[in-house]
Tab-separated table of C-alpha atoms in Angstrom:
chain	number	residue	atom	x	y	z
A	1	UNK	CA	60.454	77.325	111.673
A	2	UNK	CA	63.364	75.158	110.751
A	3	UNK	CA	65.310	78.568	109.984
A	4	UNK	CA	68.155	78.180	107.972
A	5	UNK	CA	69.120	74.319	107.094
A	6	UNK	CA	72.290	72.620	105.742
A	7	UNK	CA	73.232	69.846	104.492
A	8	UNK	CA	75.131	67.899	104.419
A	9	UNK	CA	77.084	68.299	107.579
A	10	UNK	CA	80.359	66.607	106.608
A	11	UNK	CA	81.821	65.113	103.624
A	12	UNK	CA	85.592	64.390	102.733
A	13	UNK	CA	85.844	64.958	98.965
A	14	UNK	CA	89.122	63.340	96.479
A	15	UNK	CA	91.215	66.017	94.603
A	16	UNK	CA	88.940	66.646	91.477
A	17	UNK	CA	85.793	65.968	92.795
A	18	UNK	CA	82.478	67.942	92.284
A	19	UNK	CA	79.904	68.590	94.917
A	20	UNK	CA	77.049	70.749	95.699
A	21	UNK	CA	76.154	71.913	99.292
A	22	UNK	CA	72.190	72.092	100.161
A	23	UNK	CA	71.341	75.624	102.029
A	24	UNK	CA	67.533	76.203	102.555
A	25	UNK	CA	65.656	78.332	104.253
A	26	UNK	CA	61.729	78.703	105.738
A	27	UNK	CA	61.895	82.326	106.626
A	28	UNK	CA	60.986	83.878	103.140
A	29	UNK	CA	64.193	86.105	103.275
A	30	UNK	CA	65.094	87.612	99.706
A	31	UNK	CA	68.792	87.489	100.916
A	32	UNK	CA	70.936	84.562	100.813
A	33	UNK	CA	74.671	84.315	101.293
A	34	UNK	CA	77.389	81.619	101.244
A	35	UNK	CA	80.802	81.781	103.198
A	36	UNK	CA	83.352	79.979	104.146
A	37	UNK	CA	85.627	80.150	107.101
A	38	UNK	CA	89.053	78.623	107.633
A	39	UNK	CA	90.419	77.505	110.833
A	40	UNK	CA	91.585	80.347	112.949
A	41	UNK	CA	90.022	83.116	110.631
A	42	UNK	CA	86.817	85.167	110.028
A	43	UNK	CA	84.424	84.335	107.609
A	44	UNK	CA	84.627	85.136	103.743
A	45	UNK	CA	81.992	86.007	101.591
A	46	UNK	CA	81.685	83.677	98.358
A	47	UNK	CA	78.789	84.638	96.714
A	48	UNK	CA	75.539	86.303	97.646
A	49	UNK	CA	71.914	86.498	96.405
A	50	UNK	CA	69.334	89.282	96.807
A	51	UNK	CA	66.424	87.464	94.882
A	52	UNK	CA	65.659	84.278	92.886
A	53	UNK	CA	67.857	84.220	89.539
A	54	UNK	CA	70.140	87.113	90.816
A	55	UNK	CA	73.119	86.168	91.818
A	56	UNK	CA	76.899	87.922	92.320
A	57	UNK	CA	80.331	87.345	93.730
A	58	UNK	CA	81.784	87.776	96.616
A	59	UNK	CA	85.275	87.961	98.112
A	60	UNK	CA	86.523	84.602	97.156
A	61	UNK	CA	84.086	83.255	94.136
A	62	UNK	CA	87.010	81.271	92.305
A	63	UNK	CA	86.392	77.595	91.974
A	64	UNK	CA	82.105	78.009	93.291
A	65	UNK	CA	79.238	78.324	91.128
A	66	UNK	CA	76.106	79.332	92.895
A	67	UNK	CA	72.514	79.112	91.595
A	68	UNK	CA	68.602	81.131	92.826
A	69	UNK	CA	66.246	79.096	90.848
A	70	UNK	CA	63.541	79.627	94.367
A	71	UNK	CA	63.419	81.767	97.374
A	72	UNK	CA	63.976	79.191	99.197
A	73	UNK	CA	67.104	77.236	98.385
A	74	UNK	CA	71.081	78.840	97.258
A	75	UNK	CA	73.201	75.907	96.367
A	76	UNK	CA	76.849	76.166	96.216
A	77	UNK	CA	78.271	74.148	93.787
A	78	UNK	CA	82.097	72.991	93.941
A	79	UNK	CA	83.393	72.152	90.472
A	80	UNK	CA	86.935	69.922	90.497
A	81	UNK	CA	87.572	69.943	94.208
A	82	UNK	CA	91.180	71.452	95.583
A	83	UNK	CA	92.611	71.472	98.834
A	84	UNK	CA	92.455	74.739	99.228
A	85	UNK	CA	88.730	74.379	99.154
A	86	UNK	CA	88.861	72.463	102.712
A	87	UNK	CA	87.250	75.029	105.168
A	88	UNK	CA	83.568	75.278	106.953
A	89	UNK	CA	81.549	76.885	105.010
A	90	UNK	CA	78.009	78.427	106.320
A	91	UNK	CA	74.972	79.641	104.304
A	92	UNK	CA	72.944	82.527	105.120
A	93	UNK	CA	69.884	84.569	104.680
A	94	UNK	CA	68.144	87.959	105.609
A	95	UNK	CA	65.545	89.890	104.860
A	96	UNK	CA	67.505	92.575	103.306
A	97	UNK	CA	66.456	95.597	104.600
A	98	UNK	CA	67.513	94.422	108.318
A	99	UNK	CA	70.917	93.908	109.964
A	100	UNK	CA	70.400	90.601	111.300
A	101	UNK	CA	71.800	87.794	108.841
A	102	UNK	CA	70.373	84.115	110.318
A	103	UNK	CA	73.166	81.398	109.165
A	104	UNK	CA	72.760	77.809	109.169
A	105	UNK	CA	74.449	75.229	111.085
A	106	UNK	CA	77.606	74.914	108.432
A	107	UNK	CA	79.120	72.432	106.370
A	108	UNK	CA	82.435	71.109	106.999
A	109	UNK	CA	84.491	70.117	104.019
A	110	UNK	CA	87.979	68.355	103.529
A	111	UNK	CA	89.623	68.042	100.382
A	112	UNK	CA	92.000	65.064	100.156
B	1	UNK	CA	83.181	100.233	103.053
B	2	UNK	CA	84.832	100.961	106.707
B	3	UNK	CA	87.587	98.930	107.430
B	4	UNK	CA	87.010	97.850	111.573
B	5	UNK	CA	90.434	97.113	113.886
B	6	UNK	CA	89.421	95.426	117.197
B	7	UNK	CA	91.453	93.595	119.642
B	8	UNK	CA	92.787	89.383	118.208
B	9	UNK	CA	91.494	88.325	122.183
B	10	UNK	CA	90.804	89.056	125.619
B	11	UNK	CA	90.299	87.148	128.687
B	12	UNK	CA	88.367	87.721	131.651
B	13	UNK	CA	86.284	86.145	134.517
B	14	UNK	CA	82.637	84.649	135.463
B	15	UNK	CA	80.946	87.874	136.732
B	16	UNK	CA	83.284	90.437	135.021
B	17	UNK	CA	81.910	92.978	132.357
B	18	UNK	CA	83.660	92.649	129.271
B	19	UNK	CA	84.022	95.297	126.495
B	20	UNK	CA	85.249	95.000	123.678
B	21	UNK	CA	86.254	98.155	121.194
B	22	UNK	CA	86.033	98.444	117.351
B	23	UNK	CA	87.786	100.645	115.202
B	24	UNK	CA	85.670	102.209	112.546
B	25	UNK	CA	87.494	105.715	111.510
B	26	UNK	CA	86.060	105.703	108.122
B	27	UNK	CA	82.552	104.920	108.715
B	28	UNK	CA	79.996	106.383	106.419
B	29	UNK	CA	77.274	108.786	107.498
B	30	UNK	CA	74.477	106.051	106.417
B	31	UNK	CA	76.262	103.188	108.282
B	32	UNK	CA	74.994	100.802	110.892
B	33	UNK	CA	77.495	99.204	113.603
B	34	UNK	CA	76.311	95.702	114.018
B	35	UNK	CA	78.127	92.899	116.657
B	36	UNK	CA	78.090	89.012	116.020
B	37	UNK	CA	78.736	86.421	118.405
B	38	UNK	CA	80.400	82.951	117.460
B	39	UNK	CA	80.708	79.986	119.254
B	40	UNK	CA	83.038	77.210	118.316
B	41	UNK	CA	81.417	75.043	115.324
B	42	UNK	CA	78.354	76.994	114.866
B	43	UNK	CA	77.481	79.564	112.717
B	44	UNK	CA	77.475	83.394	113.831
B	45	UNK	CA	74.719	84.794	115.569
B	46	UNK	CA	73.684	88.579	115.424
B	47	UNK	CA	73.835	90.143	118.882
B	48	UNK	CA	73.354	93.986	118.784
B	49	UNK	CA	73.121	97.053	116.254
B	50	UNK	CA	73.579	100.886	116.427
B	51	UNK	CA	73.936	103.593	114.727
B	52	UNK	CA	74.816	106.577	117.320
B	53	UNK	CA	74.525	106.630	121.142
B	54	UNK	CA	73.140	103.644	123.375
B	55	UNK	CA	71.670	100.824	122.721
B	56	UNK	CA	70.596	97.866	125.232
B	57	UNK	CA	68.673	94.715	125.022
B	58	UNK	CA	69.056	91.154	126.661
B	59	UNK	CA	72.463	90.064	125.763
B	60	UNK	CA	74.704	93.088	126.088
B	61	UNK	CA	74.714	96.688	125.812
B	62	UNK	CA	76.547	98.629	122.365
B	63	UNK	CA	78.045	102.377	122.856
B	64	UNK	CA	78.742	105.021	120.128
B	65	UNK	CA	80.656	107.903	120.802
B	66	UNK	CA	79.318	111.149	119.248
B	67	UNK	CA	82.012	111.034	116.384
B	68	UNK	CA	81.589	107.234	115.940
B	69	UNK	CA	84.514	106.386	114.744
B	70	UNK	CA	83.929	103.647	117.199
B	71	UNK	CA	82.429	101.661	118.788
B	72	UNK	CA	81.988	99.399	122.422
B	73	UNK	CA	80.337	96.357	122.753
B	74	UNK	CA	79.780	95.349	126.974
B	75	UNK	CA	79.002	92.354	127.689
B	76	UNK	CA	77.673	92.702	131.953
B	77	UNK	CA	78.507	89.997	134.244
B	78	UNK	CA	80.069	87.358	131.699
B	79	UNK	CA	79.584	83.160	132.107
B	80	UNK	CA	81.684	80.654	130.751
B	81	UNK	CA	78.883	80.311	128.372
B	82	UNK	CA	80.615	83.838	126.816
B	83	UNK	CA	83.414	82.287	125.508
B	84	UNK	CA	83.131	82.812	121.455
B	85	UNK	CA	84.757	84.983	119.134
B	86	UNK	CA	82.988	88.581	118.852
B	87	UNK	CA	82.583	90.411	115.583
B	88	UNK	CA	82.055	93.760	114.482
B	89	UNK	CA	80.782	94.974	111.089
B	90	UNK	CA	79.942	98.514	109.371
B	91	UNK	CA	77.745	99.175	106.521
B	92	UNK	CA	73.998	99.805	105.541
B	93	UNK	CA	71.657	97.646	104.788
B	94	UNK	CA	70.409	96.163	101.918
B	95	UNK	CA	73.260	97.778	99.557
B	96	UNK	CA	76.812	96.842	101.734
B	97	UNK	CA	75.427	93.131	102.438
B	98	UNK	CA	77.306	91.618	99.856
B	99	UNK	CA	80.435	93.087	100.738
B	100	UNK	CA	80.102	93.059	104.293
B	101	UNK	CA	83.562	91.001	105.967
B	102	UNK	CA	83.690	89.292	108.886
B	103	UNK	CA	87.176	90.090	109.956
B	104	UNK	CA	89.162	87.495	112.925
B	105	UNK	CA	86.932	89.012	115.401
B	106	UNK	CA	87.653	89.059	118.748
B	107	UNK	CA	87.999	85.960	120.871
B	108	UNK	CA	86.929	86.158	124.672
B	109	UNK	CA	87.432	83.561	126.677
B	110	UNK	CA	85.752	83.396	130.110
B	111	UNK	CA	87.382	81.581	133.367
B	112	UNK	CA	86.493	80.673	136.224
């Protein structure tokens, strides 16, 4: 199993720009999550999933749209890029009913 | 959900048993104590859960005073391969895990 999977790895985005980072995962979970994490800090919820087509809001949703069309995938979509937006951010899933959230490798973003 | 208070860093050396404490005072009577382990650039990885007394497996050891208003992660016999930022989260699966935060965490740095 490829576990969770992100892509892409980098990308440097203009002021104004859209985007939408890839998250995937093999393991069936109904569970997804996005966060982000800026230098120094913890990690910040930005929207989570428990199922395909639910969806809701985490600590810092502002500026994301997220979509559960399969199990499988949780795309976070960045609509007119700021750079306040430039942070790592990781996806990740879990089964839901245990403690143990898998994340994938992260994505890290810079906003120019 | 519980708000957690553990230390911003700690230092020790190779062969040294670390612990690390978390502050939970208002931790629900449903809630589970659950440590995650970060290296630099990766995503976190889960290390331990508890919800009262002892509990021990490959990586490190998690104790929870009677009361449980907190909570001690060990870590026996550390290796430079240690070093990463430690965190500590309360709540109960599957209804906190879209609120669940990641706070700084602790970062433990092993030397030689």
């Amino acid at each position: 199993n490829a576990g969770v999977t992100q892509t892409p790895k980098f990308r440097i985005l203009k002021i104004g720009q859209s985007m939408t980072l890839q998250c995937t995962q093999d393991m069936n979970h109904n569970y997804m999550y996005w966060y982000r994490q800026d230098p120094g800090m913890g990690l910040k919820l930005i929207y989570y999933s428990v199922g395909a087509g639910i969806t809701d809001k985490g600590e810092v949703p502002n500026g994301y749209n997220v979509s559960r069309s399969t199990t499988e995938d949780f795309p976070l979509r960045l609509e007119l890029a700021a750079p306040s937006q430039t942070s790592v951010y990781f996806c990740a899933s879990s089964s839901g009913d245990r403690y143990e959230q898998y994340f994938g490798p992260g994505t890290r973003l810079t906003v120019t | 959900l519980a708000k957690t208070t553990q230390p911003i860093s700690m230092d020790s050396y190779e062969g040294q048993e670390v612990n690390i404490t978390c502050s939970h005072n208002n931790i629900a009577t449903n809630d589970y104590i659950t440590w995650y382990q970060q290296f630099p650039s990766q995503g976190p990885r889960f290390i331990i859960q508890g919800y009262k007394t002892k509990v021990t497996n490959e990586v490190a050891s998690l104790f929870i005073p009677a009361d449980r208003k907190s909570s001690t992660l060990s870590l026996p016999r550390v290796s430079l391969s240690d070093t990463a930022v430690y965190y500590c989260l309360v709540g109960v699966p599957p209804d906190s895990w879209g609120k669940l935060q990641f706070g700084a965490g602790t970062q433990v740095v092993v030397t030689p």
